[in-house]
């Protein structure tokens, strides 16, 4: 299969792998719900390979999307299927040598999804309204206009936290190549703004300091990509989540735990593409 041959196998000896929870209904909605727990882990050697998203990846992709979208009100199953249908500018990372009948977990999905591909406009409105509700008053109008524009795309890069960094770099390389190619064929991909979802946290010592109610949280990001995007973002929206992946270690108090956040960063297309080049350079050397 020559599809995305530039993103081939990468080996990581100590990756935590899992199978997803197949019991969820595809009409589930999340609204300030606790974070989906990290699946039970087993250490093993894994060879990775990139594939275009397919229907068989639905359950594994949904687990990743649900974790990334914590704190938002949306139909997770619908978004998952829309990402899978957007196979021309999307990639999933799975094991390279899966036996027939063996569980095939999805370790990552990366996608640039034009919001006009959200065919159910009511579901899109529910999602965008829940984002706007977390905006500061001065940002609400502009963020609302951007999210309602047909020239905006959602950037999803949902993955296992301990996935090798080289794969993150290659995923962004794939996204950029796919986007530039599809822009020539499909007008929907001629977007002007990207809305990037990512995970973050605040440290206990920063939360101890008294702040004015109008002050913005000092969010740190879990991954380099969001740090770089933040530097050139025109708008930043962040909200607290009860992120179980950031739970305190045994005997730690709540004050010692990291506070989970999710953030949406809005970037002009040219700034996004420039930062993608930086991400690829830094993570694939």
Short mmCIF file of C-alpha atoms in Angstrom, two decimals:
data_model
loop_
_atom_site.label_atom_id
_atom_site.label_comp_id
_atom_site.label_asym_id
_atom_site.label_seq_id
_atom_site.Cartn_x
_atom_site.Cartn_y
_atom_site.Cartn_z
CA UNK A 1 0.00 0.00 0.00
CA UNK A 2 1.68 3.19 -1.19
CA UNK A 3 -0.83 5.47 0.58
CA UNK A 4 1.14 7.81 2.85
CA UNK A 5 4.33 5.83 2.33
CA UNK A 6 6.22 8.80 3.77
CA UNK A 7 4.78 7.93 7.20
CA UNK A 8 5.97 4.39 7.78
CA UNK A 9 6.79 2.21 10.75
CA UNK A 10 8.43 3.56 13.89
CA UNK A 11 9.34 1.16 16.71
CA UNK A 12 8.92 1.95 20.40
CA UNK A 13 9.79 -0.74 22.95
CA UNK A 14 7.73 0.45 25.90
CA UNK A 15 4.45 1.76 24.51
CA UNK A 16 1.34 1.22 26.64
CA UNK A 17 -1.28 -0.42 24.44
CA UNK A 18 -4.93 -1.15 25.00
CA UNK A 19 -8.28 -1.97 23.51
CA UNK A 20 -11.08 0.57 23.50
CA UNK A 21 -14.44 0.43 25.27
CA UNK A 22 -16.89 -0.96 22.73
CA UNK A 23 -19.93 -0.50 24.95
CA UNK A 24 -20.59 3.19 24.26
CA UNK A 25 -23.51 4.25 22.12
CA UNK A 26 -22.66 6.39 19.09
CA UNK A 27 -25.20 8.99 20.20
CA UNK A 28 -23.38 9.70 23.47
CA UNK A 29 -22.91 13.32 24.40
CA UNK A 30 -20.39 14.70 26.85
CA UNK A 31 -20.91 17.79 28.96
CA UNK A 32 -18.40 18.48 31.70
CA UNK A 33 -18.19 14.74 32.23
CA UNK A 34 -15.20 13.10 33.92
CA UNK A 35 -12.41 12.31 31.51
CA UNK A 36 -12.54 8.90 29.90
CA UNK A 37 -10.09 6.78 31.88
CA UNK A 38 -6.92 5.69 30.15
CA UNK A 39 -7.48 2.12 28.91
CA UNK A 40 -5.82 -0.71 30.82
CA UNK A 41 -2.20 -0.87 29.75
CA UNK A 42 0.25 -3.61 28.88
CA UNK A 43 3.87 -3.07 27.97
CA UNK A 44 4.94 -4.60 24.71
CA UNK A 45 6.96 -3.91 21.60
CA UNK A 46 4.93 -2.16 18.94
CA UNK A 47 5.61 -1.38 15.30
CA UNK A 48 3.48 1.50 14.08
CA UNK A 49 2.07 2.24 10.67
CA UNK A 50 -0.11 5.00 9.29
CA UNK A 51 -3.41 4.36 7.54
CA UNK A 52 -6.29 6.47 6.25
CA UNK A 53 -9.15 6.38 8.78
CA UNK A 54 -11.68 3.60 8.19
CA UNK A 55 -14.93 2.45 9.77
CA UNK A 56 -13.13 -0.31 11.67
CA UNK A 57 -11.26 2.42 13.58
CA UNK A 58 -14.45 3.93 14.99
CA UNK A 59 -14.28 2.62 18.56
CA UNK A 60 -10.58 3.27 19.09
CA UNK A 61 -10.88 6.73 17.57
CA UNK A 62 -13.88 7.58 19.72
CA UNK A 63 -11.93 6.89 22.93
CA UNK A 64 -9.22 9.34 21.84
CA UNK A 65 -11.69 11.98 20.65
CA UNK A 66 -13.72 11.73 23.87
CA UNK A 67 -10.61 12.35 25.97
CA UNK A 68 -9.54 15.33 23.86
CA UNK A 69 -13.00 16.93 23.91
CA UNK A 70 -13.60 16.73 27.66
CA UNK A 71 -15.64 19.63 29.02
CA UNK A 72 -17.46 20.27 25.74
CA UNK A 73 -21.05 19.39 24.89
CA UNK A 74 -21.08 17.36 21.70
CA UNK A 75 -22.08 14.10 20.09
CA UNK A 76 -18.75 12.28 20.30
CA UNK A 77 -19.89 9.44 18.08
CA UNK A 78 -20.98 11.83 15.32
CA UNK A 79 -17.69 13.73 15.42
CA UNK A 80 -15.78 10.44 15.34
CA UNK A 81 -17.63 9.28 12.23
CA UNK A 82 -17.13 12.68 10.56
CA UNK A 83 -13.38 12.43 11.19
CA UNK A 84 -13.30 8.93 9.71
CA UNK A 85 -15.24 10.11 6.65
CA UNK A 86 -12.61 12.85 6.22
CA UNK A 87 -10.01 10.26 5.19
CA UNK A 88 -8.38 12.46 2.57
CA UNK A 89 -6.85 14.79 5.18
CA UNK A 90 -6.56 12.44 8.11
CA UNK A 91 -4.36 9.65 9.42
CA UNK A 92 -4.66 6.99 12.09
CA UNK A 93 -1.72 5.24 13.71
CA UNK A 94 -2.14 1.53 14.44
CA UNK A 95 0.01 -1.52 14.93
CA UNK A 96 1.79 -2.68 11.79
CA UNK A 97 1.60 -6.42 12.41
CA UNK A 98 -1.86 -7.24 13.70
CA UNK A 99 -3.04 -10.83 13.44
CA UNK A 100 -6.46 -11.64 12.01
CA UNK A 101 -9.03 -11.37 14.79
CA UNK A 102 -6.62 -9.58 17.10
CA UNK A 103 -7.51 -6.27 18.74
CA UNK A 104 -6.24 -3.39 16.61
CA UNK A 105 -6.04 -0.33 18.89
CA UNK A 106 -5.85 3.17 17.44
CA UNK A 107 -2.87 4.94 19.01
CA UNK A 108 -3.48 8.31 17.33
CA UNK A 109 -5.71 10.14 14.90
CA UNK A 110 -4.79 13.40 13.21
CA UNK A 111 -7.22 15.28 10.99
CA UNK A 112 -7.94 18.69 9.50
CA UNK A 113 -11.73 18.78 9.31
CA UNK A 114 -13.42 21.71 7.54
CA UNK A 115 -16.39 22.62 9.73
CA UNK A 116 -18.65 22.69 6.68
CA UNK A 117 -18.23 18.89 6.57
CA UNK A 118 -20.32 18.81 9.77
CA UNK A 119 -23.54 17.99 7.91
CA UNK A 120 -25.75 18.08 11.01
CA UNK A 121 -25.78 21.82 11.67
CA UNK A 122 -27.55 21.44 15.01
CA UNK A 123 -24.77 19.18 16.29
CA UNK A 124 -22.20 21.68 15.03
CA UNK A 125 -24.05 24.52 16.76
CA UNK A 126 -24.08 22.57 20.02
CA UNK A 127 -20.32 22.05 19.80
CA UNK A 128 -19.46 25.63 18.87
CA UNK A 129 -21.78 27.10 21.51
CA UNK A 130 -20.11 25.04 24.22
CA UNK A 131 -16.73 26.41 23.10
CA UNK A 132 -17.97 30.00 22.96
CA UNK A 133 -19.40 29.64 26.47
CA UNK A 134 -15.81 29.35 27.73
CA UNK A 135 -14.63 32.51 25.94
CA UNK A 136 -13.88 35.77 27.66
CA UNK A 137 -16.47 38.44 26.93
CA UNK A 138 -14.10 40.38 24.67
CA UNK A 139 -13.39 37.29 22.52
CA UNK A 140 -16.88 35.82 22.21
CA UNK A 141 -17.98 37.75 19.11
CA UNK A 142 -14.83 37.12 17.04
CA UNK A 143 -14.51 33.47 18.09
CA UNK A 144 -18.19 32.92 17.25
CA UNK A 145 -17.75 34.40 13.78
CA UNK A 146 -14.67 32.26 13.09
CA UNK A 147 -16.33 29.03 14.25
CA UNK A 148 -19.41 29.74 12.15
CA UNK A 149 -17.37 30.45 9.03
CA UNK A 150 -17.13 27.96 6.17
CA UNK A 151 -13.46 28.94 5.96
CA UNK A 152 -12.56 27.36 9.31
CA UNK A 153 -11.31 23.82 9.96
CA UNK A 154 -10.94 21.87 13.18
CA UNK A 155 -7.49 20.36 13.82
CA UNK A 156 -7.62 17.14 15.81
CA UNK A 157 -4.46 15.42 16.99
CA UNK A 158 -5.66 12.91 19.57
CA UNK A 159 -3.15 10.34 20.72
CA UNK A 160 -1.74 8.25 23.52
CA UNK A 161 0.33 10.48 25.78
CA UNK A 162 3.46 8.33 25.51
CA UNK A 163 3.46 7.93 21.75
CA UNK A 164 6.99 8.54 20.36
CA UNK A 165 7.51 12.20 19.52
CA UNK A 166 8.75 11.34 16.03
CA UNK A 167 5.24 10.13 15.18
CA UNK A 168 3.71 13.46 16.20
CA UNK A 169 6.09 15.23 13.83
CA UNK A 170 5.28 12.86 10.98
CA UNK A 171 1.54 13.21 11.60
CA UNK A 172 1.78 16.97 11.13
CA UNK A 173 3.91 16.46 8.02
CA UNK A 174 1.20 14.20 6.64
CA UNK A 175 -1.55 16.69 7.50
CA UNK A 176 0.23 19.53 5.72
CA UNK A 177 0.93 17.45 2.60
CA UNK A 178 -2.64 16.18 2.46
CA UNK A 179 -4.15 19.63 3.02
CA UNK A 180 -2.07 21.30 0.32
CA UNK A 181 -2.90 18.50 -2.13
CA UNK A 182 -6.64 18.52 -1.42
CA UNK A 183 -6.90 22.32 -1.66
CA UNK A 184 -6.28 21.90 -5.39
CA UNK A 185 -9.13 19.44 -5.74
CA UNK A 186 -11.76 20.50 -3.20
CA UNK A 187 -12.72 24.09 -2.42
CA UNK A 188 -13.82 23.09 1.09
CA UNK A 189 -10.18 22.72 2.11
CA UNK A 190 -9.37 26.33 1.14
CA UNK A 191 -9.74 27.42 4.74
CA UNK A 192 -8.34 30.59 6.28
CA UNK A 193 -8.36 29.63 9.97
CA UNK A 194 -7.53 26.49 11.95
CA UNK A 195 -9.03 25.72 15.36
CA UNK A 196 -6.65 23.39 17.22
CA UNK A 197 -7.80 21.35 20.22
CA UNK A 198 -5.25 20.26 22.80
CA UNK A 199 -4.63 19.18 26.38
CA UNK A 200 -3.11 21.29 29.13
CA UNK A 201 -2.82 21.69 32.88
CA UNK A 202 -1.97 24.12 35.65
CA UNK A 203 0.52 23.34 38.41
CA UNK A 204 -0.46 23.39 42.09
CA UNK A 205 1.89 26.24 43.00
CA UNK A 206 0.27 28.50 40.39
CA UNK A 207 -3.23 27.68 41.64
CA UNK A 208 -2.29 28.62 45.20
CA UNK A 209 -1.73 32.22 44.17
CA UNK A 210 -4.84 34.33 44.55
CA UNK A 211 -6.07 35.67 41.25
CA UNK A 212 -8.73 38.08 40.16
CA UNK A 213 -11.80 36.40 38.73
CA UNK A 214 -11.17 38.01 35.36
CA UNK A 215 -7.61 36.70 35.08
CA UNK A 216 -6.94 33.96 32.56
CA UNK A 217 -5.59 30.57 33.71
CA UNK A 218 -1.88 30.07 33.25
CA UNK A 219 -2.24 26.88 31.24
CA UNK A 220 0.75 24.80 30.24
CA UNK A 221 0.38 22.37 27.38
CA UNK A 222 1.13 18.67 27.42
CA UNK A 223 2.68 18.73 23.96
CA UNK A 224 5.12 20.87 21.98
CA UNK A 225 2.68 21.39 19.10
CA UNK A 226 0.22 23.33 21.25
CA UNK A 227 3.02 25.40 22.81
CA UNK A 228 4.16 26.49 19.36
CA UNK A 229 0.63 27.15 18.11
CA UNK A 230 -0.10 29.23 21.22
CA UNK A 231 2.69 31.65 20.26
CA UNK A 232 0.88 32.69 17.06
CA UNK A 233 -2.76 32.09 18.03
CA UNK A 234 -5.18 34.96 17.46
CA UNK A 235 -7.55 33.59 20.12
CA UNK A 236 -7.12 31.13 23.01
CA UNK A 237 -10.04 29.48 24.80
CA UNK A 238 -9.33 27.23 27.83
CA UNK A 239 -11.56 25.40 30.30
CA UNK A 240 -11.09 23.14 33.32
CA UNK A 241 -11.70 19.40 33.07
CA UNK A 242 -11.60 16.61 35.66
CA UNK A 243 -8.79 14.87 33.78
CA UNK A 244 -8.15 11.44 35.30
CA UNK A 245 -4.86 11.15 33.42
CA UNK A 246 -3.54 13.92 35.70
CA UNK A 247 -4.72 12.31 38.96
CA UNK A 248 -2.40 12.71 41.95
CA UNK A 249 -0.11 9.87 42.94
CA UNK A 250 -1.00 7.81 46.01
CA UNK A 251 -1.01 9.81 49.27
CA UNK A 252 -1.02 13.14 47.37
CA UNK A 253 -3.61 15.69 48.34
CA UNK A 254 -5.91 17.40 45.87
CA UNK A 255 -3.80 20.54 46.22
CA UNK A 256 -0.80 18.60 44.89
CA UNK A 257 -2.56 17.37 41.77
CA UNK A 258 -2.31 18.97 38.35
CA UNK A 259 -5.52 20.64 37.22
CA UNK A 260 -6.52 19.42 33.79
CA UNK A 261 -7.50 21.84 31.02
CA UNK A 262 -8.52 21.66 27.41
CA UNK A 263 -7.74 24.52 25.03
CA UNK A 264 -8.84 25.65 21.60
CA UNK A 265 -6.27 27.75 19.75
CA UNK A 266 -7.35 29.66 16.64
CA UNK A 267 -4.63 30.35 14.07
CA UNK A 268 -4.52 31.91 10.61
CA UNK A 269 -3.64 29.30 8.00
CA UNK A 270 -0.23 30.76 7.15
CA UNK A 271 0.85 30.80 10.81
CA UNK A 272 -0.34 27.23 11.25
CA UNK A 273 1.67 25.98 8.27
CA UNK A 274 4.79 27.82 9.46
CA UNK A 275 4.55 26.21 12.89
CA UNK A 276 3.95 22.79 11.37
CA UNK A 277 7.34 23.09 9.67
CA UNK A 278 8.91 23.89 13.04
CA UNK A 279 7.17 20.92 14.70
CA UNK A 280 8.34 18.55 11.98
CA UNK A 281 11.91 19.87 12.19
CA UNK A 282 12.09 19.65 15.99
CA UNK A 283 10.41 16.29 16.42
CA UNK A 284 11.88 14.32 13.54
CA UNK A 285 15.58 15.20 13.82
#
